[in-house]
Every structure is written in C-alpha cells, then in structure tokens.
Amino acid sequence: MSENESQFSEFKSKSGFRRILSAYSYSMQGFQAAWRNEHAFRQEVMIVVPGMLIAPFLPLPALHRLALVAVVMLLLIVELLNSAIETVVDRISLERHPLSKVAKDIGSAAVFLSLVLAGMTWAVILLPLAKAYFRT
C-alpha cells in the first residue's frame, strides 16, 4: 500500500450530515439486532424502561432522578458492549477456547458490576423516600 492510499476502513469515508444519518441507521440496526438476538438485553430493557419512565416523576432532586436514569442506561450500554464482544468472539470461532471463555466471562462480569451499581444506586436513593412515605 502506498503512502497516498488510505489505511482506514471504507466505512469511515462518510462525512457531514450523511455520516450522522448513517450512524443513526447503524445504531437502530444495532438495537434491532440486540433485541432480536440477545435474551439478556430484552430482559434488561423490560426492567429498565419502567424505571426510566418512573424516575423523572419521583419527588427527588434533579440530580437524583438523573442518577436513577443514568445507572440503568449504563446497564444497557454495558450489555450492548458485552453482546458485541460475544458476537466477535463467536465470529472468530465457535470452537471452545480458553481465551474465548475469558473474554466472555469478563464481559459478563462488567454487566454484573453495572447491575450491582444500578441496584445500589436505586436502593440508596429510594430507601429514604420510602421510609419517609411509610412514616406518614
């Protein structure tokens, strides 16, 4: 390859508004693929969406409401990244390999930690609200 030839992917050639439209389209395709192919993603969406709809209306400071929404969105982000890692590992080979297992297990650990963070955040923010509600 000569110095003048691009060493980048042909998919990186779009610019401007066309790139934004393409990125949006690819993102929607990613959501569709995750929904269609990833059971864990569907389960998490079923848990996350009600929380995201309820959080803005809770009698809490704005930053607390934002934190409630942010941690559940983070959970979905980590799940999507984990699914992408698993898909790439499977694309390389469907054979069992210790490094494939390590990659998938690390991705799963990341999802677990984000789930724990979300649960702890919701508990810390909502427990005082629940205690105050049930005292009256």
Protein backbone atom coordinates (compact mmCIF):
# COMPACT_ATOMS: atom_id res chain seq x y z
CA MET A 1 0.00 0.00 0.00
CA SER A 2 1.45 3.36 -0.97
CA GLU A 3 1.64 6.39 1.32
CA ASN A 4 -1.23 8.05 -0.55
CA GLU A 5 -3.62 5.14 -0.08
CA SER A 6 -5.89 5.26 2.91
CA GLN A 7 -5.23 2.74 5.65
CA PHE A 8 -8.70 3.22 7.06
CA SER A 9 -11.89 1.28 6.53
CA GLU A 10 -14.04 2.22 3.56
CA PHE A 11 -16.88 2.66 6.07
CA LYS A 12 -15.09 5.65 7.60
CA SER A 13 -15.28 7.72 4.40
CA LYS A 14 -18.62 9.41 5.05
CA SER A 15 -18.67 12.93 6.44
CA GLY A 16 -21.10 15.66 7.37
CA PHE A 17 -24.83 15.13 7.66
CA ARG A 18 -24.65 11.89 5.65
CA ARG A 19 -22.38 10.42 8.32
CA ILE A 20 -24.84 11.40 11.06
CA LEU A 21 -27.71 9.72 9.20
CA SER A 22 -25.62 6.61 8.60
CA ALA A 23 -24.54 6.46 12.25
CA TYR A 24 -28.18 6.75 13.34
CA SER A 25 -29.18 3.98 10.95
CA TYR A 26 -26.38 1.70 12.18
CA SER A 27 -27.39 2.39 15.78
CA MET A 28 -31.01 1.45 15.10
CA GLN A 29 -29.83 -1.73 13.36
CA GLY A 30 -27.73 -2.47 16.44
CA PHE A 31 -30.73 -2.05 18.74
CA GLN A 32 -32.80 -4.30 16.49
CA ALA A 33 -30.07 -6.96 16.43
CA ALA A 34 -29.69 -6.84 20.20
CA TRP A 35 -33.45 -7.09 20.73
CA ARG A 36 -33.77 -9.94 18.23
CA ASN A 37 -30.71 -11.97 19.28
CA GLU A 38 -29.95 -11.20 22.93
CA HIS A 39 -32.30 -12.56 25.57
CA ALA A 40 -30.46 -10.75 28.38
CA PHE A 41 -30.86 -7.42 26.57
CA ARG A 42 -34.61 -7.95 26.24
CA GLN A 43 -34.88 -8.83 29.94
CA GLU A 44 -32.92 -5.77 30.97
CA VAL A 45 -34.98 -3.48 28.74
CA MET A 46 -38.15 -4.81 30.40
CA ILE A 47 -36.70 -3.82 33.79
CA VAL A 48 -35.05 -0.56 32.72
CA VAL A 49 -37.84 1.08 30.72
CA PRO A 50 -40.36 1.25 33.59
CA GLY A 51 -37.64 2.66 35.84
CA MET A 52 -36.70 5.28 33.27
CA LEU A 53 -40.36 6.27 32.92
CA ILE A 54 -40.94 6.48 36.68
CA ALA A 55 -37.69 8.18 37.76
CA PRO A 56 -38.40 11.65 36.30
CA PHE A 57 -41.64 11.92 38.28
CA LEU A 58 -40.32 10.93 41.69
CA PRO A 59 -40.24 13.69 44.33
CA LEU A 60 -36.44 13.84 44.33
CA PRO A 61 -33.78 16.39 43.46
CA ALA A 62 -32.98 16.55 39.74
CA LEU A 63 -29.53 15.01 40.18
CA HIS A 64 -31.02 12.02 41.99
CA ARG A 65 -33.53 11.48 39.19
CA LEU A 66 -30.70 11.78 36.67
CA ALA A 67 -28.62 9.25 38.61
CA LEU A 68 -31.52 6.76 38.59
CA VAL A 69 -31.87 7.05 34.82
CA ALA A 70 -28.12 7.13 34.18
CA VAL A 71 -27.30 3.90 36.01
CA VAL A 72 -29.96 1.90 34.18
CA MET A 73 -28.82 3.35 30.86
CA LEU A 74 -25.27 2.36 31.80
CA LEU A 75 -26.52 -1.18 32.38
CA LEU A 76 -27.91 -1.30 28.83
CA ILE A 77 -24.71 0.20 27.41
CA VAL A 78 -22.57 -2.42 29.14
CA GLU A 79 -24.92 -5.20 28.00
CA LEU A 80 -24.66 -3.98 24.39
CA LEU A 81 -20.85 -3.92 24.61
CA ASN A 82 -20.85 -7.39 26.16
CA SER A 83 -23.09 -8.67 23.37
CA ALA A 84 -20.76 -7.13 20.79
CA ILE A 85 -17.76 -8.85 22.38
CA GLU A 86 -19.56 -12.18 22.44
CA THR A 87 -20.56 -11.78 18.79
CA VAL A 88 -16.99 -11.00 17.71
CA VAL A 89 -15.65 -13.97 19.69
CA ASP A 90 -18.23 -16.24 18.05
CA ARG A 91 -17.41 -14.76 14.63
CA ILE A 92 -13.76 -15.68 15.07
CA SER A 93 -14.57 -19.26 16.04
CA LEU A 94 -17.36 -21.28 17.58
CA GLU A 95 -14.83 -23.75 18.95
CA ARG A 96 -14.32 -23.74 22.69
CA HIS A 97 -11.13 -21.90 23.58
CA PRO A 98 -9.87 -20.71 26.97
CA LEU A 99 -9.32 -17.14 25.71
CA SER A 100 -12.84 -17.00 24.25
CA LYS A 101 -14.18 -18.04 27.64
CA VAL A 102 -12.09 -15.39 29.39
CA ALA A 103 -13.35 -12.66 27.03
CA LYS A 104 -16.97 -13.68 27.51
CA ASP A 105 -16.60 -14.06 31.29
CA ILE A 106 -15.02 -10.61 31.61
CA GLY A 107 -17.88 -9.10 29.61
CA SER A 108 -20.35 -10.87 31.87
CA ALA A 109 -18.53 -9.54 34.94
CA ALA A 110 -18.87 -6.00 33.56
CA VAL A 111 -22.62 -6.49 33.15
CA PHE A 112 -22.84 -7.87 36.69
CA LEU A 113 -21.00 -4.87 38.14
CA SER A 114 -23.22 -2.42 36.28
CA LEU A 115 -26.28 -4.29 37.56
CA VAL A 116 -24.97 -4.10 41.14
CA LEU A 117 -24.23 -0.39 40.71
CA ALA A 118 -27.75 0.23 39.40
CA GLY A 119 -29.33 -1.72 42.25
CA MET A 120 -27.25 0.05 44.88
CA THR A 121 -27.97 3.47 43.40
CA TRP A 122 -31.71 2.88 43.29
CA ALA A 123 -31.67 1.50 46.85
CA VAL A 124 -29.64 4.38 48.30
CA ILE A 125 -31.82 6.99 46.63
CA LEU A 126 -35.23 5.36 47.10
CA LEU A 127 -34.96 3.87 50.60
CA PRO A 128 -35.09 7.26 52.38
CA LEU A 129 -38.02 8.26 50.17
CA ALA A 130 -39.84 5.00 51.03
CA LYS A 131 -39.13 5.40 54.76
CA ALA A 132 -40.49 8.95 54.73
CA TYR A 133 -43.57 7.84 52.80
CA PHE A 134 -44.44 4.98 55.18
CA ARG A 135 -43.88 7.09 58.35
CA THR A 136 -46.76 9.35 57.46
